[in-house]
XYZ file of N, CA and C in Angstrom:
756
model
N 0.847 -1.189 0.000
C 0.000 0.000 0.000
C 0.886 1.244 0.000
N 0.839 1.998 -1.062
C 1.660 3.198 -1.193
C 0.818 4.417 -0.824
N 0.983 4.898 0.385
C 0.193 6.027 0.871
C 0.954 7.322 0.617
N 0.300 8.228 -0.099
C 0.879 9.531 -0.403
C -0.151 10.631 -0.122
N 0.369 11.827 0.197
C -0.496 12.971 0.475
C -0.059 14.201 -0.318
N 0.438 13.981 -1.514
C 0.876 15.093 -2.342
C -0.276 16.059 -2.576
N 0.047 17.353 -2.489
C -0.906 18.440 -2.700
C -2.010 18.485 -1.642
N -1.821 17.803 -0.535
C -2.732 17.893 0.596
C -2.119 18.759 1.685
N -2.969 19.491 2.389
C -2.544 20.281 3.537
C -3.041 19.604 4.798
N -2.125 19.362 5.721
C -2.457 18.675 6.965
C -2.149 19.575 8.157
N -3.045 19.575 9.124
C -2.880 20.329 10.359
C -2.801 19.326 11.501
N -1.696 19.361 12.258
C -1.473 18.417 13.345
C -1.283 19.198 14.638
N -2.143 18.955 15.620
C -1.980 19.602 16.920
C -1.182 18.692 17.846
N -0.635 19.286 18.903
C 0.186 18.503 19.830
C 1.451 17.986 19.179
N 2.016 18.774 18.260
C 3.114 18.296 17.411
C 4.504 18.544 17.990
N 4.597 19.035 19.214
C 5.911 19.375 19.766
C 6.740 18.148 20.136
N 6.063 17.032 20.428
C 6.800 15.818 20.784
C 5.875 14.615 20.647
N 6.400 13.440 20.943
C 5.592 12.240 21.025
C 4.819 11.900 19.774
N 3.552 11.520 19.959
C 2.720 11.100 18.838
C 2.587 12.196 17.786
N 2.328 13.423 18.238
C 2.119 14.512 17.286
C 3.333 14.765 16.418
N 4.511 14.696 17.025
C 5.748 14.873 16.242
C 5.890 13.759 15.213
N 5.678 12.515 15.623
C 5.804 11.388 14.698
C 4.805 11.495 13.555
N 3.593 11.941 13.861
C 2.555 12.086 12.831
C 2.919 13.185 11.850
N 3.389 14.316 12.359
C 3.781 15.420 11.477
C 4.913 14.995 10.546
N 5.903 14.307 11.084
C 7.030 13.851 10.269
C 6.563 12.852 9.220
N 5.683 11.932 9.596
C 5.200 10.914 8.656
C 4.386 11.530 7.527
N 3.552 12.495 7.837
C 2.762 13.167 6.796
C 3.663 13.934 5.835
N 4.636 14.655 6.378
C 5.559 15.413 5.527
C 6.367 14.485 4.630
N 6.783 13.340 5.165
C 7.568 12.384 4.381
C 6.770 11.811 3.222
N 5.441 11.871 3.350
C 4.572 11.325 2.305
C 3.974 12.404 1.419
N 4.555 13.592 1.458
C 4.212 14.617 0.484
C 3.263 15.698 0.928
N 2.758 15.642 2.157
C 1.808 16.654 2.614
C 2.519 17.949 2.994
N 1.817 19.046 2.859
C 2.217 20.307 3.470
C 1.662 20.271 4.884
N 2.527 20.289 5.894
C 2.117 20.076 7.274
C 2.235 21.359 8.089
N 1.154 21.699 8.768
C 1.170 22.780 9.751
C 1.212 22.104 11.117
N 2.340 22.227 11.795
C 2.548 21.583 13.085
C 2.250 22.571 14.202
N 1.287 22.234 15.058
C 0.813 23.170 16.079
C 1.109 22.670 17.484
N 1.411 23.609 18.363
C 1.585 23.295 19.787
C 1.783 24.619 20.518
N 1.765 24.554 21.841
C 2.085 25.747 22.630
C 3.552 25.773 23.022
N 4.264 24.649 22.810
C 5.671 24.540 23.206
C 6.546 24.928 22.015
N 6.905 26.187 21.947
C 7.552 26.723 20.745
C 8.909 26.091 20.459
N 9.746 25.940 21.470
C 11.095 25.404 21.240
C 11.033 23.969 20.720
N 10.188 23.134 21.333
C 10.074 21.753 20.893
C 9.397 21.654 19.525
N 8.499 22.583 19.259
C 7.852 22.624 17.953
C 8.880 22.907 16.860
N 9.825 23.782 17.149
C 10.896 24.066 16.200
C 11.710 22.807 15.904
N 11.930 21.981 16.916
C 12.650 20.723 16.705
C 11.866 19.799 15.768
N 10.559 19.759 15.942
C 9.721 18.932 15.073
C 9.862 19.368 13.622
N 9.792 20.663 13.399
C 9.886 21.190 12.036
C 11.250 20.872 11.430
N 12.299 20.981 12.215
C 13.640 20.637 11.732
C 13.704 19.179 11.304
N 13.102 18.308 12.082
C 13.100 16.884 11.763
C 12.226 16.567 10.548
N 11.117 17.291 10.412
C 10.169 17.001 9.327
C 10.610 17.581 7.997
N 11.382 18.659 8.009
C 11.891 19.231 6.769
C 11.066 20.388 6.243
N 11.372 20.796 5.035
C 10.802 22.007 4.455
C 9.302 21.944 4.243
N 8.735 20.750 4.195
C 7.295 20.609 3.967
C 6.481 20.902 5.223
N 7.156 21.173 6.326
C 6.478 21.385 7.610
C 6.765 22.788 8.126
N 5.731 23.434 8.635
C 5.923 24.759 9.226
C 5.259 24.816 10.601
N 5.829 25.613 11.531
C 5.299 25.641 12.888
C 4.184 26.670 13.051
N 3.315 26.407 13.998
C 2.270 27.361 14.372
C 2.034 27.219 15.868
N 2.418 28.231 16.624
C 2.170 28.211 18.059
C 0.686 28.479 18.280
N 0.004 27.532 18.899
C -1.453 27.606 19.008
C -1.924 26.929 20.282
N -2.804 27.620 21.004
C -3.474 27.053 22.169
C -4.830 26.531 21.705
N -4.989 25.213 21.681
C -6.216 24.636 21.120
C -7.431 24.904 21.990
N -7.232 25.365 23.219
C -8.371 25.660 24.089
C -8.938 27.061 23.853
N -8.291 27.839 23.009
C -8.718 29.202 22.680
C -9.506 29.165 21.372
N -10.827 29.157 21.468
C -11.650 28.989 20.266
C -11.409 30.103 19.258
N -11.351 31.354 19.710
C -11.123 32.463 18.782
C -9.753 32.341 18.119
N -8.745 31.938 18.897
C -7.421 31.752 18.334
C -7.391 30.641 17.304
N -8.127 29.581 17.549
C -8.209 28.476 16.596
C -8.861 28.930 15.302
N -9.959 29.658 15.417
C -10.640 30.150 14.221
C -9.716 31.051 13.392
N -8.987 31.929 14.075
C -8.072 32.836 13.372
C -6.928 32.053 12.723
N -6.406 31.057 13.421
C -5.302 30.273 12.880
C -5.723 29.524 11.625
N -6.888 28.903 11.653
C -7.355 28.152 10.490
C -7.632 29.088 9.321
N -8.168 30.259 9.604
C -8.386 31.241 8.534
C -7.062 31.627 7.884
N -6.027 31.783 8.690
C -4.716 32.112 8.149
C -4.135 30.991 7.311
N -4.306 29.759 7.770
C -3.821 28.609 6.992
C -4.543 28.531 5.657
N -5.843 28.714 5.677
C -6.622 28.631 4.441
C -6.239 29.743 3.467
N -5.928 30.923 4.000
C -5.512 32.026 3.130
C -4.164 31.728 2.471
N -3.291 31.044 3.204
C -1.953 30.771 2.688
C -1.870 29.501 1.852
N -2.637 28.484 2.232
C -2.467 27.161 1.615
C -3.743 26.548 1.064
N -4.872 27.211 1.249
C -6.132 26.607 0.835
C -6.719 25.773 1.963
N -7.721 24.997 1.643
C -8.441 24.213 2.638
C -7.530 23.220 3.352
N -7.773 23.054 4.645
C -7.115 21.990 5.393
C -7.771 20.672 4.981
N -7.007 19.782 4.397
C -7.532 18.502 3.918
C -7.544 17.433 5.006
N -6.534 17.497 5.880
C -6.351 16.477 6.922
C -6.151 17.197 8.252
N -6.953 16.835 9.241
C -6.788 17.367 10.592
C -6.508 16.208 11.530
N -5.427 16.319 12.293
C -5.122 15.319 13.317
C -5.142 16.022 14.669
N -6.130 15.671 15.486
C -6.264 16.251 16.820
C -5.496 15.398 17.815
N -4.254 15.817 18.070
C -3.372 15.044 18.949
C -3.079 15.769 20.260
N -3.384 17.055 20.344
C -3.120 17.803 21.576
C -3.914 17.203 22.725
N -3.295 17.109 23.877
C -3.987 16.546 25.029
C -3.024 16.256 26.154
N -3.381 15.306 26.981
C -2.516 14.936 28.095
C -3.145 15.220 29.439
N -2.344 15.063 30.482
C -2.853 15.193 31.852
C -2.420 16.499 32.518
N -1.642 17.311 31.800
C -1.269 18.652 32.269
C -0.545 18.612 33.617
N 0.258 17.601 33.805
C 1.031 17.511 35.039
C 0.271 16.989 36.237
N -0.996 16.667 36.060
C -1.790 16.160 37.178
C -1.449 14.698 37.473
N -1.781 14.270 38.665
C -1.597 12.875 39.073
C -2.929 12.353 39.607
N -3.033 11.043 39.701
C -4.259 10.456 40.208
C -4.486 10.794 41.676
N -5.694 11.244 41.988
C -6.072 11.595 43.362
C -7.505 11.131 43.610
N -7.899 10.975 44.867
C -9.292 10.631 45.166
C -10.249 11.686 44.620
N -11.444 11.249 44.246
C -12.400 12.140 43.596
C -12.707 13.378 44.442
N -12.739 13.214 45.771
C -13.107 14.360 46.612
C -12.027 15.436 46.650
N -10.852 15.144 46.105
C -9.771 16.131 46.105
C -9.673 16.901 44.783
N -10.514 16.581 43.818
C -10.405 17.189 42.488
C -11.164 18.500 42.447
N -10.450 19.582 42.117
C -11.077 20.893 42.008
C -11.653 21.126 40.619
N -12.512 22.116 40.538
C -13.177 22.444 39.268
C -12.169 22.814 38.186
N -11.154 23.582 38.537
C -10.180 24.028 37.536
C -9.399 22.860 36.951
N -9.000 21.918 37.806
C -8.256 20.756 37.317
C -9.124 19.911 36.381
N -10.372 19.693 36.766
C -11.302 18.924 35.927
C -11.472 19.596 34.567
N -11.767 20.890 34.590
C -12.065 21.605 33.345
C -10.843 21.733 32.439
N -9.654 21.864 33.026
C -8.449 22.049 32.211
C -8.190 20.832 31.340
N -8.369 19.639 31.896
C -8.122 18.423 31.113
C -9.180 18.253 30.032
N -10.426 18.590 30.333
C -11.462 18.532 29.300
C -11.182 19.543 28.194
N -10.678 20.709 28.558
C -10.444 21.767 27.568
C -9.432 21.327 26.520
N -8.323 20.750 26.936
C -7.269 20.413 25.977
C -7.542 19.111 25.248
N -8.189 18.150 25.911
C -8.391 16.838 25.293
C -9.666 16.732 24.469
N -10.716 17.438 24.875
C -12.011 17.309 24.201
C -12.437 18.594 23.499
N -12.453 19.697 24.229
C -12.874 20.952 23.598
C -11.943 21.346 22.468
N -10.637 21.129 22.640
C -9.687 21.463 21.579
C -9.978 20.718 20.294
N -10.281 19.417 20.398
C -10.624 18.633 19.208
C -11.901 19.167 18.557
N -12.855 19.550 19.387
C -14.099 20.127 18.858
C -13.830 21.446 18.142
N -13.062 22.341 18.770
C -12.796 23.657 18.174
C -12.075 23.536 16.833
N -11.065 22.659 16.770
C -10.311 22.516 15.520
C -11.194 21.945 14.417
N -11.966 20.923 14.741
C -12.838 20.320 13.732
C -13.901 21.320 13.287
N -14.428 22.063 14.220
C -15.405 23.099 13.898
C -14.826 24.125 12.934
N -13.565 24.473 13.114
C -12.935 25.495 12.286
C -12.633 25.013 10.872
N -12.223 23.739 10.730
C -11.858 23.255 9.386
C -13.047 22.700 8.614
N -14.145 22.388 9.294
C -15.277 21.731 8.634
C -15.856 22.517 7.465
N -16.045 23.841 7.557
C -16.636 24.543 6.413
C -15.829 24.383 5.131
N -14.502 24.471 5.225
C -13.669 24.303 4.037
C -13.742 22.892 3.499
N -13.717 21.914 4.385
C -13.839 20.526 3.949
C -15.187 20.282 3.280
N -16.231 20.865 3.830
C -17.562 20.709 3.237
C -17.603 21.285 1.828
N -16.985 22.456 1.654
C -17.009 23.087 0.328
C -16.342 22.220 -0.727
N -15.253 21.556 -0.349
C -14.531 20.755 -1.343
C -14.992 19.288 -1.375
N -15.958 18.948 -0.486
C -16.513 17.592 -0.446
C -15.431 16.541 -0.148
N -14.503 16.915 0.687
C -13.445 15.976 1.081
C -12.818 16.440 2.382
N -12.502 15.484 3.227
C -11.757 15.799 4.439
C -11.466 14.554 5.235
N -10.390 14.618 5.990
C -10.016 13.538 6.894
C -9.761 14.152 8.270
N -10.493 13.668 9.262
C -10.263 14.074 10.647
C -9.886 12.821 11.421
N -8.745 12.871 12.095
C -8.294 11.754 12.910
C -8.041 12.271 14.324
N -8.776 11.732 15.279
C -8.607 12.111 16.675
C -7.743 11.077 17.390
N -6.853 11.552 18.249
C -6.008 10.655 19.021
C -6.555 10.611 20.444
N -7.173 9.508 20.798
C -7.729 9.378 22.140
C -6.761 8.580 23.007
N -7.200 7.475 23.573
C -6.360 6.683 24.467
C -7.124 5.425 24.829
N -6.374 4.397 25.202
C -7.030 3.239 25.787
C -7.837 3.617 27.017
N -7.466 4.731 27.652
C -8.203 5.220 28.819
C -9.636 5.593 28.475
N -9.872 5.929 27.207
C -11.227 6.280 26.789
C -12.104 5.081 26.526
N -11.485 3.905 26.470
C -12.224 2.665 26.223
C -12.332 1.800 27.475
N -11.503 2.087 28.450
C -11.501 1.291 29.669
C -11.267 2.187 30.863
N -10.163 1.950 31.559
C -9.775 2.821 32.666
C -8.378 3.357 32.382
N -8.025 4.440 33.049
C -6.738 5.075 32.809
C -5.700 4.604 33.816
N -4.517 4.268 33.303
C -3.405 3.930 34.190
C -3.042 5.104 35.096
N -3.389 6.314 34.648
C -3.058 7.501 35.443
C -3.934 7.627 36.674
N -5.109 7.018 36.652
C -6.059 7.195 37.747
C -6.747 8.545 37.734
N -6.572 9.295 36.645
C -7.139 10.648 36.576
C -8.529 10.583 35.950
N -9.539 10.902 36.738
C -10.927 10.766 36.316
C -11.228 11.618 35.082
N -10.744 12.841 35.073
C -11.035 13.747 33.963
C -10.415 13.261 32.665
N -9.241 12.664 32.749
C -8.565 12.186 31.542
C -9.350 11.036 30.908
N -9.735 10.050 31.719
C -10.528 8.938 31.195
C -11.842 9.443 30.619
N -12.466 10.384 31.287
C -13.764 10.901 30.847
C -13.637 11.712 29.569
N -12.610 12.552 29.478
C -12.427 13.386 28.289
C -12.100 12.536 27.068
N -11.277 11.507 27.244
C -10.944 10.646 26.109
C -12.152 9.822 25.674
N -12.979 9.375 26.606
C -14.219 8.700 26.241
C -15.145 9.671 25.504
N -15.172 10.918 25.952
C -15.973 11.930 25.273
C -15.484 12.192 23.865
N -14.177 12.167 23.677
C -13.628 12.376 22.342
C -14.030 11.251 21.396
N -14.099 10.042 21.918
C -14.546 8.914 21.101
C -16.013 9.100 20.716
N -16.830 9.568 21.658
C -18.223 9.867 21.340
C -18.345 10.968 20.303
N -17.508 11.993 20.416
C -17.507 13.078 19.440
C -17.137 12.553 18.059
N -16.166 11.648 18.005
C -15.759 11.049 16.736
C -16.950 10.392 16.044
N -17.679 9.578 16.767
C -18.804 8.856 16.178
C -19.914 9.800 15.739
N -20.188 10.813 16.555
C -21.240 11.762 16.213
C -20.883 12.567 14.964
N -19.654 13.063 14.910
C -19.244 13.874 13.766
C -19.120 13.049 12.500
N -18.818 11.762 12.634
C -18.751 10.906 11.447
C -20.086 10.918 10.715
N -21.183 10.887 11.456
C -22.509 10.889 10.830
C -22.897 12.282 10.341
N -22.494 13.306 11.075
C -22.829 14.668 10.640
C -22.067 15.069 9.383
N -20.793 14.709 9.318
C -19.941 15.188 8.228
C -19.825 14.198 7.076
N -20.251 12.968 7.284
C -20.155 11.956 6.243
C -20.795 12.338 4.920
N -21.973 12.974 4.914
C -22.598 13.353 3.637
C -21.760 14.309 2.797
N -20.759 14.917 3.407
C -19.898 15.865 2.689
C -18.564 15.230 2.271
N -18.459 13.926 2.380
C -17.224 13.249 1.990
C -16.111 13.371 3.012
N -16.475 13.675 4.248
C -15.493 13.853 5.326
C -15.556 12.646 6.251
N -14.429 11.990 6.468
C -14.376 10.885 7.418
C -13.812 11.378 8.743
N -14.307 10.790 9.831
C -13.843 11.131 11.176
C -13.573 9.817 11.907
N -12.329 9.585 12.252
C -11.942 8.341 12.905
C -11.062 8.623 14.118
N -10.777 7.566 14.866
C -10.105 7.734 16.139
C -9.057 6.641 16.340
N -7.878 7.035 16.774
C -6.830 6.089 17.151
C -6.689 6.128 18.667
N -6.780 4.956 19.300
C -6.683 4.859 20.753
C -5.387 4.145 21.122
N -4.332 4.891 21.420
C -3.052 4.251 21.740
C -3.065 3.563 23.099
N -2.274 2.508 23.199
C -1.960 1.945 24.498
C -0.812 2.722 25.117
N -0.217 2.166 26.163
C 0.872 2.868 26.843
C 2.121 2.890 25.963
N 2.600 4.091 25.682
C 3.810 4.285 24.893
C 4.678 5.317 25.621
N 5.954 5.047 25.736
C 6.871 6.024 26.338
C 7.186 7.081 25.279
N 6.349 8.117 25.255
C 6.408 9.058 24.138
C 6.641 10.503 24.543
N 6.571 10.815 25.827
C 6.689 12.213 26.257
C 7.095 12.244 27.731
N 7.361 13.418 28.277
C 7.809 13.475 29.673
C 6.823 12.848 30.666
N 5.532 12.970 30.398
C 4.541 12.407 31.317
C 4.614 10.881 31.345
N 4.656 10.262 30.165
C 4.711 8.795 30.137
C 6.055 8.282 30.651
N 7.114 9.057 30.478
C 8.401 8.654 31.059
C 8.324 8.643 32.582
N 7.668 9.664 33.140
C 7.513 9.695 34.601
C 6.659 8.528 35.088
N 5.601 8.215 34.327
C 4.757 7.079 34.703
C 5.563 5.773 34.692
N 6.386 5.602 33.658
C 7.182 4.386 33.530
C 8.188 4.283 34.674
N 8.860 5.388 34.963
C 9.882 5.392 36.001
C 9.278 5.218 37.399
N 8.005 5.608 37.549
C 7.348 5.479 38.853
C 6.979 4.031 39.165
N 6.935 3.182 38.135
C 6.667 1.754 38.355
C 7.953 1.077 38.838
N 7.802 0.101 39.709
C 8.980 -0.691 40.033
C 9.207 -1.716 38.921
N 10.271 -2.472 39.029
C 10.607 -3.424 37.961
C 9.481 -4.429 37.729
N 8.851 -4.869 38.795
C 7.747 -5.815 38.663
C 6.559 -5.178 37.948
N 6.294 -3.910 38.245
C 5.191 -3.212 37.593
C 5.427 -3.036 36.107
N 6.657 -2.706 35.736
C 6.990 -2.578 34.317
C 6.839 -3.910 33.608
N 7.300 -4.989 34.253
C 7.212 -6.322 33.652
C 5.745 -6.739 33.492
N 4.925 -6.454 34.489
C 3.513 -6.821 34.420
C 2.819 -6.089 33.284
N 3.142 -4.792 33.110
C 2.528 -4.019 32.029
C 2.860 -4.635 30.677
N 4.132 -4.967 30.465
C 4.547 -5.534 29.181
C 3.977 -6.939 29.003
N 3.936 -7.724 30.069
C 3.414 -9.092 29.972
C 1.931 -9.108 29.612
N 1.212 -8.049 29.937
C -0.217 -7.965 29.615
C -0.474 -7.552 28.167
N 0.590 -7.271 27.423
C 0.473 -6.916 26.007
C 0.712 -8.176 25.181
N -0.159 -8.439 24.225
C -0.049 -9.677 23.438
C 1.297 -9.790 22.734
N 1.803 -8.686 22.214
C 3.068 -8.712 21.488
C 4.289 -8.604 22.401
N 4.057 -8.466 23.695
C 5.129 -8.489 24.700
C 6.176 -7.398 24.495
N 5.737 -6.258 24.033
C 6.642 -5.112 23.926
C 5.827 -3.826 23.968
N 6.474 -2.746 24.362
C 5.832 -1.435 24.267
C 5.865 -0.962 22.823
N 4.928 -0.118 22.485
C 4.904 0.470 21.152
C 5.762 1.716 21.089
N 5.749 2.351 19.918
C 6.500 3.579 19.695
C 5.570 4.619 19.079
N 5.955 5.888 19.102
C 5.143 6.896 18.419
C 4.909 6.581 16.949
N 5.883 5.941 16.301
C 5.698 5.582 14.891
C 4.564 4.581 14.705
N 4.352 3.694 15.672
C 3.233 2.752 15.573
C 1.903 3.505 15.518
N 1.793 4.574 16.271
C 0.567 5.378 16.266
C 0.461 6.151 14.953
N 1.585 6.703 14.500
C 1.583 7.457 13.244
C 1.144 6.589 12.069
N 1.549 5.321 12.051
C 1.181 4.437 10.947
C -0.334 4.273 10.858
N -1.000 4.170 12.009
C -2.459 4.050 12.011
C -3.106 5.324 11.482
N -2.543 6.466 11.862
C -3.075 7.741 11.375
C -2.906 7.861 9.866
N -1.764 7.404 9.347
C -1.547 7.477 7.900
C -2.647 6.721 7.154
N -3.032 5.571 7.670
C -4.091 4.808 7.004
C -5.418 5.567 7.042
N -5.832 6.028 8.218
C -7.106 6.735 8.321
C -7.128 8.000 7.457
N -5.977 8.635 7.292
C -5.912 9.874 6.503
C -5.836 9.614 5.007
N -5.632 8.377 4.624
C -5.354 8.055 3.227
C -6.621 7.897 2.389
N -6.420 7.847 1.078
C -7.507 7.562 0.146
C -8.045 6.148 0.375
N -7.188 5.243 0.803
C -7.586 3.847 0.991
C -8.621 3.673 2.105
N -8.725 4.663 2.978
C -9.692 4.588 4.083
C -10.943 5.413 3.785
N -11.230 5.614 2.520
C -12.329 6.488 2.130
C -13.715 5.998 2.501
N -13.868 4.696 2.810
C -15.185 4.176 3.196
C -15.168 3.665 4.632
N -14.307 4.298 5.434
C -14.198 3.970 6.858
C -14.401 5.252 7.644
N -15.391 5.272 8.510
C -15.610 6.462 9.334
C -16.319 6.075 10.622
N -16.111 6.901 11.644
C -16.712 6.657 12.945
C -16.080 5.513 13.710
N -14.880 5.117 13.326
C -14.244 3.939 13.906
C -13.165 4.317 14.927
N -12.975 3.408 15.875
C -11.917 3.556 16.869
C -10.963 2.373 16.709
N -9.701 2.680 16.437
C -8.681 1.645 16.258
C -7.759 1.640 17.465
N -7.777 0.564 18.231
C -6.859 0.426 19.363
C -5.488 0.013 18.835
N -4.494 0.832 19.090
C -3.119 0.509 18.707
C -2.360 0.327 20.016
N -2.372 -0.888 20.507
C -1.905 -1.142 21.863
C -1.128 -2.439 22.021
N -0.753 -3.070 20.903
C 0.001 -4.311 20.975
C -0.833 -5.518 21.330
N -2.148 -5.319 21.477
C -3.043 -6.438 21.792
C -3.302 -6.559 23.274
N -4.578 -6.494 23.643
C -4.971 -6.594 25.055
C -5.809 -7.849 25.292
């Protein structure tokens, strides 16, 4: 299967490291013009250096709806319609698992804002252009936490990722008549960023072994494993697939 994205414009959020960086690099390598977005400017610059001339940085807070609308308008003015949107921004924002009675309103809302509202705002902004051209690919990056429970123990994270999966299915039906597919990749545990490194290091040797032993393939995945799934959903070959959630977790 030869997947190419020549003459396509792709917008990838959360592109400063981890999954988002791998996705941006993979899209650029396959011919797409990539707009790599994040709030971490220095790390975003590293992504662009790795991805090459086909990739350009955009510092963007996905929780700022007005900022998202303005950013997409600027991209469309410079490059035309966004053909591929990958909503990868998210995470736990430095939070750790705590009992429910200790969770404040701000902590709850912050995780929902970046993991769920951000995906909604970006899709809302690119949808009109995709509708006009009768084509679009939206790929949301959720988590195994959205399908089961979260290793982090963070209630808001599990809930927001489950909500993102629900949003994926709903938008697939709303946008499908316009030739727009909306799909979801749910990664398993991957050592892909500072947060997952801290989680891994916080386990003792037995805990690390148990985690790997519970994976059918008996190994942890890599950001490239997640990027490969996104390449398929974004491709022409996935044109009759929408509203789906693909677990990329080595087998559970």
